[in-house]
Amino acid sequence: MRFLPDRPIRPRPRARLAAVAASITLLAAACSRGTSGPGPASSVAGPRVVWRFKVAPASFALPAPVSREVAVMAGDRVYLAGGLDASGQSASGVFALNPGNGRIVQLGSVPDPFHDAAGAVIGARLFIFGGGAAQATRAVQAFDLATRTGSVVGSLPVPLSDLAAVTVGSTVYLIGGYDGQSPQSAIYATTDGLRFRRVGTLPEGLRYPAAAAVGSTIVVAGGVGPSGPASTVEAFDATTGRVTTIGRLPRPLAHAAAIAAGGEVYVVGGAGPSGPVATVTRVDPSTRSVRPVAPLSAPLANAGVVSDAVGGMLIGGDSGGPTTDVLQATMQRIVIAPPRPASGTSPSPGAGSTASYDKVRPFAGLMVIADRGNDRLLVVNAAKRIVWEYPSPSLPAPPFRFYFPDDAFFVHGGHAILVNQEENNVLIEIAYPSGRVLWTYGHPGVPGSSFGYVHQPDDLYPWPATGGLVVADAENCRILFFGPYGKPRSQIGQTGNCTPGLPRTVGYPNGDTPLRGGNLLITQINGAWVNEVTPTGQVIWGVQVPGVSYPSDPQPVPGHPGVYLVADFAKPGRVVEFRPNGTVLWSYGPSSGPGMLDHPSLAAPMPNGLIAITDDYHDRVVLLDPVTRKIVWQYGVLSHPGTAPGLIRLPDGLDLLYPNGVEPLHVDFASATTHPGRP
């Protein structure tokens, strides 16, 4: 859990609707469907169940109709650029849309008007790849979102319009297109928007394909080939460059939107030989299943599409007959949700335990909260009553200033609490409830890497292999193991070398969750990696979870082998359930409103089906129902820090203690742990 000083994140300026009224005709739409923002990063559905797909009108609309625009979601904003206006003219405007309330503001423009381009956000710039007005162009334009200036910054390998763009991790893939003479089959990759390498080839050239990613697999559906609209569905493996035909759409189709959700891709709308259609087709690349689902309420083609935590949005587009396009100003919400559970069931992450208190909501027993900003630990019950506080005048005084408790875990069947004081550079174990200090390591306020020192320690867990402990020694860029007598025994990583390169080096670790069987889940902030490793650091798997920029404290999902949960320490924050191959199974991350998360550092699946989340910069701990997507319990008041009962400040860690000494949120090593602090 990397510390960010208090609240350094500056709020975004509010949109000014007046700016749009004068220039909304600059909006446009080119990005043949592939420019759907982070793709699978915002997926919300899961392959374990059949999820519901629904499209409904949003409660707001664009001020003017648009079609064929670039549409990309980044953070809590949708960026729209270029395209065709109601008069059929190409445009150059760049706009920001708040998907929560529909407010839109013009940010500026790029030098060359365009439509039928592809786009992606790389760093702080919105890149526009190709497109054109009268003819296809090689130009790469960039709009700096910080300075609000646009410029031509580079060139594509060939002139291209009518192409798709899909982002996988830090790489943008450009797929197909039209060079002014024929459909193109090349797939290019870029990480900076300026340099391109050919990484794959489609079986035939395609204009206007629909494309979206599931993990490292990009599904390419339909398009216009050399002989007209195509029905093929291809899968491009971004790791090998291999392209495989996995099925066919029910009918030839181009100009469609594509959105990824829970291991599947939905191909939405589009146009066939007779004009726009309302069809929706679900593609599962893992089983090669291609099947129709409930259609749209009306035909729609050439709409911008973005993914978000609920599902996504269709923005603008056109409808009409084979020769007449009617541009749309509509925005439609795509909702992808699990089936409604039967009464008394909880088909959600973490379900499956047979213990009677596994079904108690909000929780059975007690919760410890690391109230970091108030330099204290709290133990509360489900009724939000404080039953224990440390430090306290009624308990033994700590041996040094109790400062910056970052994480806290019950151990020894609830008889003690392990705490890492991150910015105090010490580890401590406290007997519960007596408050007696049992064990410490480190020098308060003094960072270091030699024996007896740590530097920004994170996630102090019991370690079963030796009966000792394990901690992510973050600034020293190592995972440090302690033996049963409290002395460092071994480590993963080269002290001080923060380059991702397991097993030799660790790229600034902030999580080290022990797994049953002896391995660890670790996060490397440098590179945004989540890895399962052996105790010697050998990598079992590694993944850059799509859309997660700052992965924090990944956790296994009980009852679902090979499924993990991670928090994205960002604003707006997200909680993502994923597989090691990069498939996003479920995601939560509203961009606004009381449900939005601000730098969540821990998301722990509970056996009763809820997810416990520390919403750090919102000064609260929340329990989320992943089925209803509602916060069903919280301790703390949204963005209202304090020390009075019911208030906390910058909470960063939590753990549960069930009756009878069961510690359900982490592997219970009480019977094995014998380090000196054990009471």
PDB file of N, CA, C and O in Angstrom, residues 41-100:
ATOM      1  N   ALA A  41     -10.380  -4.036 -19.450  1.00  0.00           N
ATOM      2  CA  ALA A  41     -10.085  -3.484 -18.138  1.00  0.00           C
ATOM      3  C   ALA A  41     -11.328  -3.114 -17.370  1.00  0.00           C
ATOM      4  O   ALA A  41     -11.338  -3.124 -16.156  1.00  0.00           O
ATOM      5  N   SER A  42     -12.378  -2.763 -18.039  1.00  0.00           N
ATOM      6  CA  SER A  42     -13.585  -2.354 -17.338  1.00  0.00           C
ATOM      7  C   SER A  42     -14.663  -3.408 -17.406  1.00  0.00           C
ATOM      8  O   SER A  42     -15.816  -3.153 -17.133  1.00  0.00           O
ATOM      9  N   SER A  43     -14.323  -4.597 -17.792  1.00  0.00           N
ATOM     10  CA  SER A  43     -15.324  -5.636 -17.921  1.00  0.00           C
ATOM     11  C   SER A  43     -15.918  -5.967 -16.571  1.00  0.00           C
ATOM     12  O   SER A  43     -15.286  -5.848 -15.542  1.00  0.00           O
ATOM     13  N   VAL A  44     -17.157  -6.425 -16.590  1.00  0.00           N
ATOM     14  CA  VAL A  44     -17.805  -6.704 -15.327  1.00  0.00           C
ATOM     15  C   VAL A  44     -18.418  -8.083 -15.252  1.00  0.00           C
ATOM     16  O   VAL A  44     -18.832  -8.504 -14.192  1.00  0.00           O
ATOM     17  N   ALA A  45     -18.513  -8.807 -16.358  1.00  0.00           N
ATOM     18  CA  ALA A  45     -19.201 -10.082 -16.300  1.00  0.00           C
ATOM     19  C   ALA A  45     -18.244 -11.209 -15.997  1.00  0.00           C
ATOM     20  O   ALA A  45     -17.049 -11.061 -16.089  1.00  0.00           O
ATOM     21  N   GLY A  46     -18.747 -12.375 -15.667  1.00  0.00           N
ATOM     22  CA  GLY A  46     -17.907 -13.502 -15.326  1.00  0.00           C
ATOM     23  C   GLY A  46     -18.332 -14.770 -16.010  1.00  0.00           C
ATOM     24  O   GLY A  46     -19.506 -15.011 -16.204  1.00  0.00           O
ATOM     25  N   PRO A  47     -17.387 -15.636 -16.422  1.00  0.00           N
ATOM     26  CA  PRO A  47     -17.734 -16.842 -17.136  1.00  0.00           C
ATOM     27  C   PRO A  47     -18.295 -17.937 -16.249  1.00  0.00           C
ATOM     28  O   PRO A  47     -18.770 -18.932 -16.749  1.00  0.00           O
ATOM     29  N   ARG A  48     -18.279 -17.743 -14.926  1.00  0.00           N
ATOM     30  CA  ARG A  48     -18.781 -18.800 -14.065  1.00  0.00           C
ATOM     31  C   ARG A  48     -20.299 -18.916 -14.147  1.00  0.00           C
ATOM     32  O   ARG A  48     -20.877 -19.918 -13.802  1.00  0.00           O
ATOM     33  N   VAL A  49     -20.954 -17.834 -14.585  1.00  0.00           N
ATOM     34  CA  VAL A  49     -22.406 -17.825 -14.711  1.00  0.00           C
ATOM     35  C   VAL A  49     -22.757 -17.143 -16.015  1.00  0.00           C
ATOM     36  O   VAL A  49     -21.925 -16.509 -16.644  1.00  0.00           O
ATOM     37  N   VAL A  50     -24.011 -17.264 -16.460  1.00  0.00           N
ATOM     38  CA  VAL A  50     -24.482 -16.571 -17.647  1.00  0.00           C
ATOM     39  C   VAL A  50     -24.969 -15.191 -17.218  1.00  0.00           C
ATOM     40  O   VAL A  50     -25.951 -15.068 -16.490  1.00  0.00           O
ATOM     41  N   TRP A  51     -24.305 -14.173 -17.691  1.00  0.00           N
ATOM     42  CA  TRP A  51     -24.613 -12.826 -17.252  1.00  0.00           C
ATOM     43  C   TRP A  51     -25.621 -12.177 -18.189  1.00  0.00           C
ATOM     44  O   TRP A  51     -25.739 -12.535 -19.357  1.00  0.00           O
ATOM     45  N   ARG A  52     -26.356 -11.209 -17.664  1.00  0.00           N
ATOM     46  CA  ARG A  52     -27.383 -10.525 -18.427  1.00  0.00           C
ATOM     47  C   ARG A  52     -26.778  -9.324 -19.154  1.00  0.00           C
ATOM     48  O   ARG A  52     -25.980  -8.581 -18.600  1.00  0.00           O
ATOM     49  N   PHE A  53     -27.154  -9.174 -20.429  1.00  0.00           N
ATOM     50  CA  PHE A  53     -26.699  -8.061 -21.248  1.00  0.00           C
ATOM     51  C   PHE A  53     -27.913  -7.206 -21.597  1.00  0.00           C
ATOM     52  O   PHE A  53     -28.908  -7.714 -22.121  1.00  0.00           O
ATOM     53  N   LYS A  54     -27.829  -5.916 -21.301  1.00  0.00           N
ATOM     54  CA  LYS A  54     -28.960  -5.036 -21.543  1.00  0.00           C
ATOM     55  C   LYS A  54     -28.452  -3.682 -22.006  1.00  0.00           C
ATOM     56  O   LYS A  54     -27.466  -3.163 -21.488  1.00  0.00           O
ATOM     57  N   VAL A  55     -29.133  -3.112 -23.004  1.00  0.00           N
ATOM     58  CA  VAL A  55     -28.838  -1.761 -23.469  1.00  0.00           C
ATOM     59  C   VAL A  55     -30.091  -0.917 -23.295  1.00  0.00           C
ATOM     60  O   VAL A  55     -31.181  -1.318 -23.726  1.00  0.00           O
ATOM     61  N   ALA A  56     -29.943   0.222 -22.652  1.00  0.00           N
ATOM     62  CA  ALA A  56     -31.082   1.107 -22.412  1.00  0.00           C
ATOM     63  C   ALA A  56     -30.637   2.550 -22.603  1.00  0.00           C
ATOM     64  O   ALA A  56     -29.457   2.879 -22.409  1.00  0.00           O
ATOM     65  N   PRO A  57     -31.538   3.448 -22.989  1.00  0.00           N
ATOM     66  CA  PRO A  57     -31.166   4.862 -23.157  1.00  0.00           C
ATOM     67  C   PRO A  57     -30.618   5.446 -21.858  1.00  0.00           C
ATOM     68  O   PRO A  57     -31.126   5.162 -20.775  1.00  0.00           O
ATOM     69  N   ALA A  58     -29.578   6.242 -21.991  1.00  0.00           N
ATOM     70  CA  ALA A  58     -29.066   6.959 -20.833  1.00  0.00           C
ATOM     71  C   ALA A  58     -30.037   8.077 -20.479  1.00  0.00           C
ATOM     72  O   ALA A  58     -30.917   8.433 -21.262  1.00  0.00           O
ATOM     73  N   SER A  59     -29.863   8.644 -19.298  1.00  0.00           N
ATOM     74  CA  SER A  59     -30.750   9.716 -18.862  1.00  0.00           C
ATOM     75  C   SER A  59     -30.346  11.062 -19.445  1.00  0.00           C
ATOM     76  O   SER A  59     -30.928  12.088 -19.102  1.00  0.00           O
ATOM     77  N   PHE A  60     -29.356  11.066 -20.343  1.00  0.00           N
ATOM     78  CA  PHE A  60     -28.898  12.297 -20.963  1.00  0.00           C
ATOM     79  C   PHE A  60     -28.512  11.989 -22.409  1.00  0.00           C
ATOM     80  O   PHE A  60     -28.412  10.834 -22.807  1.00  0.00           O
ATOM     81  N   ALA A  61     -28.322  13.023 -23.193  1.00  0.00           N
ATOM     82  CA  ALA A  61     -27.976  12.866 -24.604  1.00  0.00           C
ATOM     83  C   ALA A  61     -26.917  13.892 -24.981  1.00  0.00           C
ATOM     84  O   ALA A  61     -26.650  14.853 -24.242  1.00  0.00           O
ATOM     85  N   LEU A  62     -26.291  13.697 -26.145  1.00  0.00           N
ATOM     86  CA  LEU A  62     -25.354  14.674 -26.668  1.00  0.00           C
ATOM     87  C   LEU A  62     -26.111  15.928 -27.100  1.00  0.00           C
ATOM     88  O   LEU A  62     -27.266  15.856 -27.518  1.00  0.00           O
ATOM     89  N   PRO A  63     -25.471  17.072 -27.041  1.00  0.00           N
ATOM     90  CA  PRO A  63     -26.141  18.296 -27.509  1.00  0.00           C
ATOM     91  C   PRO A  63     -26.405  18.301 -29.012  1.00  0.00           C
ATOM     92  O   PRO A  63     -27.245  19.059 -29.484  1.00  0.00           O
ATOM     93  N   ALA A  64     -25.668  17.487 -29.764  1.00  0.00           N
ATOM     94  CA  ALA A  64     -25.849  17.419 -31.207  1.00  0.00           C
ATOM     95  C   ALA A  64     -25.479  16.022 -31.679  1.00  0.00           C
ATOM     96  O   ALA A  64     -24.694  15.327 -31.033  1.00  0.00           O
ATOM     97  N   PRO A  65     -26.055  15.586 -32.812  1.00  0.00           N
ATOM     98  CA  PRO A  65     -25.753  14.224 -33.294  1.00  0.00           C
ATOM     99  C   PRO A  65     -24.321  14.106 -33.800  1.00  0.00           C
ATOM    100  O   PRO A  65     -23.750  15.050 -34.335  1.00  0.00           O
ATOM    101  N   VAL A  66     -23.759  12.936 -33.617  1.00  0.00           N
ATOM    102  CA  VAL A  66     -22.398  12.644 -34.078  1.00  0.00           C
ATOM    103  C   VAL A  66     -22.341  11.203 -34.561  1.00  0.00           C
ATOM    104  O   VAL A  66     -23.175  10.372 -34.180  1.00  0.00           O
ATOM    105  N   SER A  67     -21.355  10.906 -35.381  1.00  0.00           N
ATOM    106  CA  SER A  67     -21.142   9.546 -35.840  1.00  0.00           C
ATOM    107  C   SER A  67     -19.673   9.375 -36.206  1.00  0.00           C
ATOM    108  O   SER A  67     -19.001  10.347 -36.555  1.00  0.00           O
ATOM    109  N   ARG A  68     -19.203   8.155 -36.089  1.00  0.00           N
ATOM    110  CA  ARG A  68     -17.836   7.779 -36.475  1.00  0.00           C
ATOM    111  C   ARG A  68     -16.766   8.533 -35.677  1.00  0.00           C
ATOM    112  O   ARG A  68     -15.699   8.855 -36.198  1.00  0.00           O
ATOM    113  N   GLU A  69     -17.048   8.819 -34.425  1.00  0.00           N
ATOM    114  CA  GLU A  69     -16.078   9.534 -33.601  1.00  0.00           C
ATOM    115  C   GLU A  69     -15.097   8.579 -32.947  1.00  0.00           C
ATOM    116  O   GLU A  69     -15.383   7.403 -32.745  1.00  0.00           O
ATOM    117  N   VAL A  70     -13.948   9.098 -32.592  1.00  0.00           N
ATOM    118  CA  VAL A  70     -13.058   8.408 -31.663  1.00  0.00           C
ATOM    119  C   VAL A  70     -13.663   8.561 -30.276  1.00  0.00           C
ATOM    120  O   VAL A  70     -14.021   9.661 -29.853  1.00  0.00           O
ATOM    121  N   ALA A  71     -13.795   7.460 -29.560  1.00  0.00           N
ATOM    122  CA  ALA A  71     -14.326   7.474 -28.195  1.00  0.00           C
ATOM    123  C   ALA A  71     -13.417   6.618 -27.330  1.00  0.00           C
ATOM    124  O   ALA A  71     -13.238   5.431 -27.603  1.00  0.00           O
ATOM    125  N   VAL A  72     -12.815   7.222 -26.328  1.00  0.00           N
ATOM    126  CA  VAL A  72     -11.869   6.519 -25.458  1.00  0.00           C
ATOM    127  C   VAL A  72     -12.155   6.896 -24.018  1.00  0.00           C
ATOM    128  O   VAL A  72     -12.316   8.082 -23.707  1.00  0.00           O
ATOM    129  N   MET A  73     -12.225   5.912 -23.137  1.00  0.00           N
ATOM    130  CA  MET A  73     -12.403   6.202 -21.719  1.00  0.00           C
ATOM    131  C   MET A  73     -11.059   6.101 -21.015  1.00  0.00           C
ATOM    132  O   MET A  73     -10.301   5.147 -21.209  1.00  0.00           O
ATOM    133  N   ALA A  74     -10.741   7.105 -20.205  1.00  0.00           N
ATOM    134  CA  ALA A  74      -9.516   7.110 -19.410  1.00  0.00           C
ATOM    135  C   ALA A  74      -9.838   7.749 -18.075  1.00  0.00           C
ATOM    136  O   ALA A  74     -10.335   8.878 -18.032  1.00  0.00           O
ATOM    137  N   GLY A  75      -9.580   7.036 -16.991  1.00  0.00           N
ATOM    138  CA  GLY A  75      -9.944   7.539 -15.676  1.00  0.00           C
ATOM    139  C   GLY A  75     -11.441   7.675 -15.565  1.00  0.00           C
ATOM    140  O   GLY A  75     -12.193   6.744 -15.871  1.00  0.00           O
ATOM    141  N   ASP A  76     -11.904   8.854 -15.167  1.00  0.00           N
ATOM    142  CA  ASP A  76     -13.337   9.061 -14.981  1.00  0.00           C
ATOM    143  C   ASP A  76     -13.953   9.898 -16.097  1.00  0.00           C
ATOM    144  O   ASP A  76     -15.021  10.475 -15.928  1.00  0.00           O
ATOM    145  N   ARG A  77     -13.307   9.964 -17.259  1.00  0.00           N
ATOM    146  CA  ARG A  77     -13.822  10.745 -18.367  1.00  0.00           C
ATOM    147  C   ARG A  77     -13.796   9.931 -19.660  1.00  0.00           C
ATOM    148  O   ARG A  77     -12.938   9.075 -19.854  1.00  0.00           O
ATOM    149  N   VAL A  78     -14.768  10.240 -20.523  1.00  0.00           N
ATOM    150  CA  VAL A  78     -14.766   9.740 -21.889  1.00  0.00           C
ATOM    151  C   VAL A  78     -14.300  10.872 -22.786  1.00  0.00           C
ATOM    152  O   VAL A  78     -14.822  11.999 -22.702  1.00  0.00           O
ATOM    153  N   TYR A  79     -13.316  10.597 -23.631  1.00  0.00           N
ATOM    154  CA  TYR A  79     -12.821  11.600 -24.556  1.00  0.00           C
ATOM    155  C   TYR A  79     -13.347  11.294 -25.955  1.00  0.00           C
ATOM    156  O   TYR A  79     -13.217  10.167 -26.445  1.00  0.00           O
ATOM    157  N   LEU A  80     -13.966  12.301 -26.562  1.00  0.00           N
ATOM    158  CA  LEU A  80     -14.540  12.188 -27.896  1.00  0.00           C
ATOM    159  C   LEU A  80     -13.787  13.133 -28.818  1.00  0.00           C
ATOM    160  O   LEU A  80     -13.498  14.277 -28.437  1.00  0.00           O
ATOM    161  N   ALA A  81     -13.496  12.672 -30.034  1.00  0.00           N
ATOM    162  CA  ALA A  81     -12.744  13.521 -30.953  1.00  0.00           C
ATOM    163  C   ALA A  81     -13.129  13.221 -32.391  1.00  0.00           C
ATOM    164  O   ALA A  81     -13.435  12.083 -32.750  1.00  0.00           O
ATOM    165  N   GLY A  82     -13.094  14.260 -33.207  1.00  0.00           N
ATOM    166  CA  GLY A  82     -13.250  14.137 -34.641  1.00  0.00           C
ATOM    167  C   GLY A  82     -14.581  13.565 -35.077  1.00  0.00           C
ATOM    168  O   GLY A  82     -15.566  13.606 -34.359  1.00  0.00           O
ATOM    169  N   GLY A  83     -14.640  13.046 -36.288  1.00  0.00           N
ATOM    170  CA  GLY A  83     -15.790  12.358 -36.818  1.00  0.00           C
ATOM    171  C   GLY A  83     -16.632  13.195 -37.743  1.00  0.00           C
ATOM    172  O   GLY A  83     -16.182  14.206 -38.283  1.00  0.00           O
ATOM    173  N   LEU A  84     -17.852  12.763 -37.942  1.00  0.00           N
ATOM    174  CA  LEU A  84     -18.779  13.441 -38.841  1.00  0.00           C
ATOM    175  C   LEU A  84     -19.882  14.135 -38.050  1.00  0.00           C
ATOM    176  O   LEU A  84     -20.449  13.553 -37.132  1.00  0.00           O
ATOM    177  N   ASP A  85     -20.188  15.390 -38.448  1.00  0.00           N
ATOM    178  CA  ASP A  85     -21.294  16.095 -37.821  1.00  0.00           C
ATOM    179  C   ASP A  85     -22.551  15.918 -38.661  1.00  0.00           C
ATOM    180  O   ASP A  85     -22.566  15.188 -39.657  1.00  0.00           O
ATOM    181  N   ALA A  86     -23.623  16.583 -38.277  1.00  0.00           N
ATOM    182  CA  ALA A  86     -24.910  16.389 -38.935  1.00  0.00           C
ATOM    183  C   ALA A  86     -24.901  16.816 -40.394  1.00  0.00           C
ATOM    184  O   ALA A  86     -25.718  16.357 -41.191  1.00  0.00           O
ATOM    185  N   SER A  87     -23.949  17.696 -40.778  1.00  0.00           N
ATOM    186  CA  SER A  87     -23.854  18.130 -42.167  1.00  0.00           C
ATOM    187  C   SER A  87     -22.954  17.235 -43.001  1.00  0.00           C
ATOM    188  O   SER A  87     -22.744  17.502 -44.181  1.00  0.00           O
ATOM    189  N   GLY A  88     -22.396  16.201 -42.376  1.00  0.00           N
ATOM    190  CA  GLY A  88     -21.520  15.290 -43.103  1.00  0.00           C
ATOM    191  C   GLY A  88     -20.091  15.754 -43.208  1.00  0.00           C
ATOM    192  O   GLY A  88     -19.302  15.189 -43.977  1.00  0.00           O
ATOM    193  N   GLN A  89     -19.705  16.776 -42.420  1.00  0.00           N
ATOM    194  CA  GLN A  89     -18.353  17.308 -42.468  1.00  0.00           C
ATOM    195  C   GLN A  89     -17.477  16.672 -41.395  1.00  0.00           C
ATOM    196  O   GLN A  89     -17.925  16.392 -40.284  1.00  0.00           O
ATOM    197  N   SER A  90     -16.208  16.453 -41.759  1.00  0.00           N
ATOM    198  CA  SER A  90     -15.247  15.969 -40.768  1.00  0.00           C
ATOM    199  C   SER A  90     -14.944  17.070 -39.768  1.00  0.00           C
ATOM    200  O   SER A  90     -14.980  18.260 -40.095  1.00  0.00           O
ATOM    201  N   ALA A  91     -14.633  16.666 -38.537  1.00  0.00           N
ATOM    202  CA  ALA A  91     -14.431  17.630 -37.457  1.00  0.00           C
ATOM    203  C   ALA A  91     -13.084  17.414 -36.794  1.00  0.00           C
ATOM    204  O   ALA A  91     -12.416  16.405 -36.997  1.00  0.00           O
ATOM    205  N   SER A  92     -12.684  18.395 -35.983  1.00  0.00           N
ATOM    206  CA  SER A  92     -11.379  18.319 -35.319  1.00  0.00           C
ATOM    207  C   SER A  92     -11.475  18.528 -33.816  1.00  0.00           C
ATOM    208  O   SER A  92     -10.455  18.527 -33.130  1.00  0.00           O
ATOM    209  N   GLY A  93     -12.676  18.691 -33.287  1.00  0.00           N
ATOM    210  CA  GLY A  93     -12.820  18.991 -31.868  1.00  0.00           C
ATOM    211  C   GLY A  93     -12.512  17.816 -30.962  1.00  0.00           C
ATOM    212  O   GLY A  93     -12.682  16.656 -31.331  1.00  0.00           O
ATOM    213  N   VAL A  94     -12.043  18.132 -29.757  1.00  0.00           N
ATOM    214  CA  VAL A  94     -11.791  17.138 -28.712  1.00  0.00           C
ATOM    215  C   VAL A  94     -12.627  17.533 -27.498  1.00  0.00           C
ATOM    216  O   VAL A  94     -12.561  18.678 -27.031  1.00  0.00           O
ATOM    217  N   PHE A  95     -13.415  16.590 -27.002  1.00  0.00           N
ATOM    218  CA  PHE A  95     -14.353  16.856 -25.924  1.00  0.00           C
ATOM    219  C   PHE A  95     -14.147  15.875 -24.775  1.00  0.00           C
ATOM    220  O   PHE A  95     -13.680  14.748 -24.980  1.00  0.00           O
ATOM    221  N   ALA A  96     -14.518  16.295 -23.577  1.00  0.00           N
ATOM    222  CA  ALA A  96     -14.521  15.423 -22.402  1.00  0.00           C
ATOM    223  C   ALA A  96     -15.961  15.250 -21.928  1.00  0.00           C
ATOM    224  O   ALA A  96     -16.691  16.240 -21.767  1.00  0.00           O
ATOM    225  N   LEU A  97     -16.355  14.025 -21.720  1.00  0.00           N
ATOM    226  CA  LEU A  97     -17.711  13.679 -21.297  1.00  0.00           C
ATOM    227  C   LEU A  97     -17.660  13.008 -19.935  1.00  0.00           C
ATOM    228  O   LEU A  97     -16.878  12.070 -19.725  1.00  0.00           O
ATOM    229  N   ASN A  98     -18.455  13.496 -19.011  1.00  0.00           N
ATOM    230  CA  ASN A  98     -18.608  12.847 -17.716  1.00  0.00           C
ATOM    231  C   ASN A  98     -19.691  11.783 -17.856  1.00  0.00           C
ATOM    232  O   ASN A  98     -20.867  12.114 -18.013  1.00  0.00           O
ATOM    233  N   PRO A  99     -19.342  10.485 -17.817  1.00  0.00           N
ATOM    234  CA  PRO A  99     -20.350   9.446 -18.041  1.00  0.00           C
ATOM    235  C   PRO A  99     -21.333   9.298 -16.893  1.00  0.00           C
ATOM    236  O   PRO A  99     -22.349   8.622 -17.032  1.00  0.00           O
ATOM    237  N   GLY A 100     -21.043   9.937 -15.762  1.00  0.00           N
ATOM    238  CA  GLY A 100     -21.962   9.846 -14.645  1.00  0.00           C
ATOM    239  C   GLY A 100     -23.163  10.764 -14.776  1.00  0.00           C
ATOM    240  O   GLY A 100     -24.272  10.400 -14.383  1.00  0.00           O
TER     241      GLY A 100
END
